Tab-separated table of C-alpha atoms and ligand atoms in Angstrom:
chain	number	residue	atom	x	y	z
S	1	UNK	CA	140.240	92.857	28.196
S	2	UNK	CA	139.322	95.094	25.285
S	3	UNK	CA	136.616	97.056	27.106
S	4	UNK	CA	137.574	100.034	29.198
S	5	UNK	CA	136.249	99.858	32.750
S	6	UNK	CA	133.934	102.667	33.869
S	7	UNK	CA	134.602	102.943	37.586
S	8	UNK	CA	131.482	104.313	39.277
S	9	UNK	CA	133.408	104.212	42.499
S	10	UNK	CA	136.047	106.676	41.178
S	11	UNK	CA	133.556	108.968	39.427
S	12	UNK	CA	131.330	108.992	42.511
S	13	UNK	CA	134.329	109.903	44.670
S	14	UNK	CA	135.039	112.874	42.394
S	15	UNK	CA	131.426	114.033	42.499
S	16	UNK	CA	131.265	113.610	46.275
S	17	UNK	CA	134.352	115.790	46.645
S	18	UNK	CA	132.770	118.430	44.385
S	19	UNK	CA	129.640	118.331	46.577
S	20	UNK	CA	131.682	118.643	49.787
S	21	UNK	CA	133.246	121.846	48.374
S	22	UNK	CA	129.816	123.137	47.304
S	23	UNK	CA	128.396	122.469	50.768
S	24	UNK	CA	131.297	124.207	52.456
S	25	UNK	CA	130.834	127.274	50.227
S	26	UNK	CA	127.087	127.323	50.920
S	27	UNK	CA	127.742	127.073	54.644
S	28	UNK	CA	129.891	130.240	54.299
S	29	UNK	CA	127.430	132.172	52.164
S	30	UNK	CA	124.053	131.018	53.519
S	31	UNK	CA	125.104	130.149	57.061
S	32	UNK	CA	123.249	126.852	56.807
S	33	UNK	CA	123.839	123.383	55.410
S	34	UNK	CA	121.575	121.049	53.431
S	35	UNK	CA	119.754	118.338	55.403
S	36	UNK	CA	118.786	114.855	54.275
S	37	UNK	CA	116.322	112.529	55.967
S	38	UNK	CA	116.180	108.852	55.156
S	39	UNK	CA	113.236	106.698	56.219
S	40	UNK	CA	113.589	102.942	56.415
S	41	UNK	CA	110.644	100.697	57.295
S	42	UNK	CA	111.542	97.181	58.356
S	43	UNK	CA	114.849	95.372	58.487
S	44	UNK	CA	115.650	94.244	54.938
S	45	UNK	CA	119.450	93.771	55.077
S	46	UNK	CA	120.146	95.241	51.634
S	47	UNK	CA	118.007	98.333	52.383
S	48	UNK	CA	119.771	98.750	55.726
S	49	UNK	CA	123.121	98.624	53.995
S	50	UNK	CA	122.124	101.204	51.341
S	51	UNK	CA	120.580	103.617	53.830
S	52	UNK	CA	123.651	103.326	56.052
S	53	UNK	CA	125.894	104.141	53.085
S	54	UNK	CA	123.718	107.148	52.229
S	55	UNK	CA	123.961	108.538	55.747
S	56	UNK	CA	127.744	108.062	55.812
S	57	UNK	CA	128.169	109.754	52.436
S	58	UNK	CA	125.955	112.684	53.493
S	59	UNK	CA	127.958	113.260	56.661
S	60	UNK	CA	131.260	113.070	54.766
S	61	UNK	CA	130.017	115.788	52.394
S	62	UNK	CA	129.036	118.030	55.301
S	63	UNK	CA	125.299	117.405	54.790
S	64	UNK	CA	123.155	117.160	57.906
S	65	UNK	CA	121.671	113.663	58.033
S	66	UNK	CA	118.732	112.257	59.920
S	67	UNK	CA	117.973	108.546	59.729
S	68	UNK	CA	114.547	107.332	60.732
S	69	UNK	CA	114.102	103.618	61.302
S	70	UNK	CA	110.586	102.273	61.775
S	71	UNK	CA	109.450	98.706	62.578
S	72	UNK	CA	108.243	96.578	59.657
S	73	UNK	CA	104.672	96.590	61.021
S	74	UNK	CA	104.385	100.356	61.211
S	75	UNK	CA	100.856	101.409	60.114
S	76	UNK	CA	100.665	103.459	56.939
S	77	UNK	CA	99.154	106.446	58.772
S	78	UNK	CA	102.098	106.578	61.134
S	79	UNK	CA	104.565	106.536	58.213
S	80	UNK	CA	102.596	109.331	56.538
S	81	UNK	CA	102.795	111.278	59.781
S	82	UNK	CA	106.577	110.950	59.783
S	83	UNK	CA	106.731	112.192	56.176
S	84	UNK	CA	104.500	115.161	56.988
S	85	UNK	CA	106.766	116.038	59.894
S	86	UNK	CA	109.797	115.987	57.649
S	87	UNK	CA	107.974	118.133	55.045
S	88	UNK	CA	107.474	120.769	57.769
S	89	UNK	CA	111.035	120.546	59.158
S	90	UNK	CA	113.090	123.550	57.955
S	91	UNK	CA	116.391	121.707	58.583
S	92	UNK	CA	115.462	118.969	56.094
S	93	UNK	CA	115.689	119.679	52.361
S	94	UNK	CA	115.705	116.132	51.061
S	95	UNK	CA	113.471	113.217	52.047
S	96	UNK	CA	114.056	109.654	50.922
S	97	UNK	CA	111.769	106.745	51.767
S	98	UNK	CA	113.745	103.644	50.987
S	99	UNK	CA	111.987	101.150	48.723
S	100	UNK	CA	110.654	98.505	48.747
S	101	UNK	CA	108.111	99.198	51.495
S	102	UNK	CA	106.344	96.357	53.385
S	103	UNK	CA	103.310	94.881	51.555
S	104	UNK	CA	100.687	96.443	53.838
S	105	UNK	CA	101.805	99.945	52.810
S	106	UNK	CA	100.563	101.639	49.625
S	107	UNK	CA	103.815	102.796	48.142
S	108	UNK	CA	102.240	105.434	45.881
S	109	UNK	CA	100.369	107.012	48.831
S	110	UNK	CA	103.714	107.475	50.609
S	111	UNK	CA	105.576	108.862	47.606
S	112	UNK	CA	102.740	111.394	46.979
S	113	UNK	CA	102.982	112.550	50.591
S	114	UNK	CA	106.560	113.801	50.146
S	115	UNK	CA	106.792	117.543	49.366
S	116	UNK	CA	107.856	117.579	45.670
S	117	UNK	CA	110.461	120.251	46.538
S	118	UNK	CA	112.088	117.800	48.983
S	119	UNK	CA	111.657	114.746	46.764
S	120	UNK	CA	115.345	113.929	46.248
S	121	UNK	CA	114.422	110.529	44.795
S	122	UNK	CA	112.368	112.152	42.037
S	123	UNK	CA	109.543	109.653	42.612
S	124	UNK	CA	106.669	112.111	43.314
S	125	UNK	CA	104.210	112.144	40.381
S	126	UNK	CA	104.733	115.883	39.935
S	127	UNK	CA	108.461	115.328	39.404
S	128	UNK	CA	107.887	112.219	37.300
S	129	UNK	CA	105.541	114.255	35.110
S	130	UNK	CA	107.957	117.167	34.824
S	131	UNK	CA	110.826	114.877	33.868
S	132	UNK	CA	108.776	112.998	31.289
S	133	UNK	CA	107.687	116.294	29.715
S	134	UNK	CA	111.330	117.307	29.380
S	135	UNK	CA	111.783	119.766	32.261
S	136	UNK	CA	115.396	120.594	33.022
S	137	UNK	CA	114.736	122.094	36.507
S	138	UNK	CA	113.556	118.891	38.140
S	139	UNK	CA	114.932	116.476	40.758
S	140	UNK	CA	115.713	113.339	38.726
S	141	UNK	CA	115.825	109.809	40.162
S	142	UNK	CA	119.317	109.125	41.487
S	143	UNK	CA	120.171	105.884	39.682
S	144	UNK	CA	119.432	106.964	36.094
S	145	UNK	CA	120.771	110.446	36.810
S	146	UNK	CA	124.003	108.772	37.945
S	147	UNK	CA	124.152	106.771	34.701
S	148	UNK	CA	123.927	110.022	32.706
S	149	UNK	CA	126.831	111.422	34.734
S	150	UNK	CA	128.905	108.269	34.123
S	151	UNK	CA	128.370	108.575	30.385
S	152	UNK	CA	129.236	112.290	30.262
S	153	UNK	CA	132.302	111.969	32.480
S	154	UNK	CA	133.808	109.194	30.336
S	155	UNK	CA	133.293	111.086	27.097
S	156	UNK	CA	130.345	108.871	26.078
S	157	UNK	CA	127.887	111.686	25.423
S	158	UNK	CA	124.526	110.050	24.552
S	159	UNK	CA	123.616	112.832	22.094
S	160	UNK	CA	122.728	111.287	18.738
S	161	UNK	CA	123.435	107.743	19.951
S	162	UNK	CA	121.035	104.845	19.902
S	163	UNK	CA	120.543	103.900	23.536
S	164	UNK	CA	118.681	100.685	24.381
S	165	UNK	CA	117.316	100.506	27.920
S	166	UNK	CA	116.342	97.025	29.082
S	167	UNK	CA	113.755	97.281	31.874
S	168	UNK	CA	110.767	99.561	32.423
S	169	UNK	CA	110.725	100.083	36.198
S	170	UNK	CA	109.665	103.369	37.776
S	171	UNK	CA	113.017	103.604	39.606
S	172	UNK	CA	115.322	103.082	36.616
S	173	UNK	CA	114.001	102.157	33.158
S	174	UNK	CA	111.302	104.808	32.642
S	175	UNK	CA	113.153	107.785	34.156
S	176	UNK	CA	116.315	106.647	32.306
S	177	UNK	CA	114.453	106.941	29.004
S	178	UNK	CA	113.031	110.350	29.992
S	179	UNK	CA	116.475	111.702	30.883
S	180	UNK	CA	118.041	110.487	27.641
S	181	UNK	CA	115.213	111.982	25.602
S	182	UNK	CA	115.546	115.493	27.096
S	183	UNK	CA	116.970	118.235	24.963
S	184	UNK	CA	120.497	119.317	25.810
S	185	UNK	CA	123.444	117.998	27.728
S	186	UNK	CA	123.057	114.363	28.811
S	187	UNK	CA	120.068	113.891	26.516
S	188	UNK	CA	119.352	114.050	22.796
S	189	UNK	CA	119.605	110.283	22.395
S	190	UNK	CA	117.490	107.981	20.266
S	191	UNK	CA	115.941	105.710	22.874
S	192	UNK	CA	114.501	102.202	22.702
S	193	UNK	CA	113.020	100.658	25.830
S	194	UNK	CA	112.897	96.859	25.840
S	195	UNK	CA	111.359	94.636	28.509
S	196	UNK	CA	110.164	91.134	29.379
S	197	UNK	CA	107.634	91.126	26.532
S	198	UNK	CA	110.063	92.213	23.845
S	199	UNK	CA	110.410	89.444	21.236
S	200	UNK	CA	113.956	88.636	20.117
S	201	UNK	CA	115.705	90.789	22.738
S	202	UNK	CA	119.199	90.050	21.353
S	203	UNK	CA	118.213	91.570	17.986
S	204	UNK	CA	117.220	94.788	19.799
S	205	UNK	CA	120.166	95.024	22.163
S	206	UNK	CA	122.660	94.430	19.325
S	207	UNK	CA	121.464	97.728	17.816
S	208	UNK	CA	122.642	99.681	20.862
S	209	UNK	CA	125.554	102.092	20.832
S	210	UNK	CA	124.844	102.379	24.566
S	211	UNK	CA	123.167	99.456	26.356
S	212	UNK	CA	121.664	100.070	29.796
S	213	UNK	CA	120.464	97.012	31.636
S	214	UNK	CA	118.099	97.308	34.620
S	215	UNK	CA	116.187	94.075	34.943
S	216	UNK	CA	117.271	92.571	38.254
S	217	UNK	CA	118.292	89.147	36.952
S	218	UNK	CA	121.898	87.892	36.606
S	219	UNK	CA	123.207	87.041	33.107
S	220	UNK	CA	120.305	88.755	31.307
S	221	UNK	CA	122.815	90.161	28.767
S	222	UNK	CA	125.329	87.808	27.242
S	223	UNK	CA	128.187	88.521	24.808
S	224	UNK	CA	126.146	87.692	21.693
S	225	UNK	CA	123.666	90.449	22.601
S	226	UNK	CA	126.229	93.267	22.436
S	227	UNK	CA	127.480	95.184	19.421
S	228	UNK	CA	131.305	95.236	19.355
S	229	UNK	CA	132.570	98.461	20.894
S	230	UNK	CA	129.273	99.344	22.605
S	231	UNK	CA	129.044	101.037	26.002
S	232	UNK	CA	127.438	98.647	28.508
S	233	UNK	CA	125.958	100.037	31.738
S	234	UNK	CA	124.917	97.372	34.247
S	235	UNK	CA	122.340	98.706	36.722
S	236	UNK	CA	121.614	95.335	38.324
S	237	UNK	CA	122.534	94.592	41.941
S	238	UNK	CA	121.667	90.970	42.629
S	239	UNK	CA	122.735	89.041	45.660
S	240	UNK	CA	123.666	85.451	44.812
S	241	UNK	CA	124.570	82.782	47.348
S	242	UNK	CA	128.311	82.296	47.860
S	243	UNK	CA	128.794	80.068	50.888
S	244	UNK	CA	132.584	80.319	50.575
S	245	UNK	CA	132.564	84.059	51.281
S	246	UNK	CA	132.470	85.844	54.634
S	247	UNK	CA	129.095	87.520	53.966
S	248	UNK	CA	127.621	84.366	52.412
S	249	UNK	CA	126.691	86.151	49.193
S	250	UNK	CA	128.193	87.941	46.208
S	251	UNK	CA	126.781	90.992	44.450
S	252	UNK	CA	126.488	90.598	40.674
S	253	UNK	CA	124.831	92.687	37.984
S	254	UNK	CA	122.494	91.797	35.117
S	255	UNK	CA	125.330	91.398	32.597
S	256	UNK	CA	127.615	88.438	32.085
S	257	UNK	CA	130.600	90.692	32.815
S	258	UNK	CA	133.430	88.256	32.005
S	259	UNK	CA	132.139	87.494	28.511
S	260	UNK	CA	130.677	90.879	27.626
S	261	UNK	CA	133.889	92.757	28.534
S	262	UNK	CA	135.556	90.979	25.607
S	263	UNK	CA	133.055	92.491	23.162
S	264	UNK	CA	132.099	95.874	24.628
S	265	UNK	CA	134.090	99.110	24.252
S	266	UNK	CA	133.227	100.280	27.742
S	267	UNK	CA	131.641	98.464	30.674
S	268	UNK	CA	130.633	99.121	34.280
S	269	UNK	CA	131.467	96.575	36.989
S	270	UNK	CA	129.154	95.396	39.775
S	271	UNK	CA	129.904	96.226	42.548
S	272	UNK	CA	131.694	99.528	42.086
S	273	UNK	CA	129.653	100.761	39.095
S	274	UNK	CA	126.215	102.337	39.157
S	275	UNK	CA	125.588	101.682	42.902
S	276	UNK	CA	128.072	104.304	44.195
S	277	UNK	CA	126.772	106.771	41.577
S	278	UNK	CA	123.234	106.454	42.984
S	279	UNK	CA	124.516	107.631	46.352
S	280	UNK	CA	126.560	110.481	44.872
S	281	UNK	CA	123.530	111.765	42.935
S	282	UNK	CA	121.375	111.609	46.086
S	283	UNK	CA	123.760	114.073	47.676
S	284	UNK	CA	123.774	116.199	44.524
S	285	UNK	CA	119.941	116.325	44.528
S	286	UNK	CA	119.941	117.224	48.212
S	287	UNK	CA	122.192	120.210	47.556
S	288	UNK	CA	120.036	121.219	44.549
S	289	UNK	CA	116.891	121.020	46.702
S	290	UNK	CA	118.629	123.153	49.332
S	291	UNK	CA	119.751	125.870	46.911
S	292	UNK	CA	116.259	125.945	45.365
S	293	UNK	CA	114.835	126.484	48.836
S	294	UNK	CA	117.220	129.403	49.380
S	295	UNK	CA	116.003	130.946	46.112
S	296	UNK	CA	112.438	130.693	47.367
S	297	UNK	CA	113.223	132.383	50.698
L	1	LIG	N1	113.803	105.321	47.671
L	1	LIG	N2	114.792	103.294	47.269
L	1	LIG	C1	114.801	104.627	47.115
L	1	LIG	N3	115.751	105.274	46.416
L	1	LIG	C2	116.782	104.575	45.872
L	1	LIG	O1	117.715	105.219	45.167
L	1	LIG	C3	116.833	103.185	46.044
L	1	LIG	N4	117.852	102.404	45.550
L	1	LIG	C4	117.554	101.113	45.016
L	1	LIG	C5	116.736	100.369	46.071
L	1	LIG	N5	115.765	101.198	46.744
L	1	LIG	C6	115.802	102.553	46.693
L	1	LIG	C7	119.147	102.415	45.988
L	1	LIG	O2	119.597	103.293	46.702
L	1	LIG	C8	118.931	100.490	44.797
L	1	LIG	N6	119.817	101.359	45.516
L	1	LIG	C9	121.227	101.109	45.645
L	1	LIG	C10	122.093	102.038	46.179
L	1	LIG	C11	123.458	101.774	46.318
L	1	LIG	C12	123.983	100.562	45.916
L	1	LIG	C13	123.139	99.622	45.392
L	1	LIG	C14	121.751	99.875	45.272
L	1	LIG	C15	125.442	100.281	46.071
L	1	LIG	O3	126.208	101.189	46.377
L	1	LIG	N7	125.885	99.012	45.890
L	1	LIG	C16	127.252	98.627	46.021
L	1	LIG	C17	127.366	97.219	46.537
L	1	LIG	C18	126.759	97.075	47.889
L	1	LIG	C19	126.794	95.644	48.416
L	1	LIG	O4	127.870	95.183	48.781
L	1	LIG	O5	125.715	95.005	48.435
L	1	LIG	C20	127.924	98.671	44.612
L	1	LIG	O6	129.131	98.885	44.555
L	1	LIG	O7	127.218	98.459	43.648
């Protein structure tokens, strides 16, 4: 295959080892360790899997981890009470409320309730605003922040490149564009954001030096949509039925990997691409939130 594989699994393992060393050094110097709380409402199997992986990764890095599991019918006020309690807890420096939340809960009301200083997802409007106005000292959403690290650590600096982001979600597409537009390392790109209402999507994606796909639909990007030699980052994690497998499903991205790898210069797999980077950057943000709290003390 002509494209070089970008292993998020390997890069994430390197970052997680760096974080483990940072946490150990902080434990020595500050006498305390960072703490991460995850909140999961309901029993969505994918969310349960992700939150479980986050807890495991935190513990392996020496980060204190608290996992709060609430029933799917938890009233919004009760969830807000849990968040307020975590805001006030001095052992917790990072709070993550796993999305999506059940329909009866106003997602924005919950994200606003998280102390912006503990908002390791970067979803609070204060942090969203800071990022979109180019702030460098801000907690950035883990998935797009992980994509930036993947690019930098494979020598694919986005500076001066034309990056096309497909998808405009609050979790990936929008913050991805904000990160790439910032001045300085990891930014300085020319950014196009395409979405479901973009006419002639292939014409737009073929312009990309770096193509980032975050739509949530398999086979959104096919080989004819990719410029030869381009870097293709597949953010999708879609479960498709696979009755012949033990779990009953397979995880695939948004890119037709088999065909696109013959055209692209670099490509991320799914699984083992962006997913593991999301978790590594969550730990990174938790340590950053912790060190910022030490500076404030
Ligand atoms: N609040 N909600 C909040 N923060 C987030 O950052 C997330 N996200 C997304 C969903 N909801 C969230 C995640 O954690 C998606 N996401 C996520 C995290 C990790 C992985 C995938 C999505 C991951 O590691 N996936 C594995 C495959 C796992 C499987 O077998 O299903 C991979 O290698 O891609």
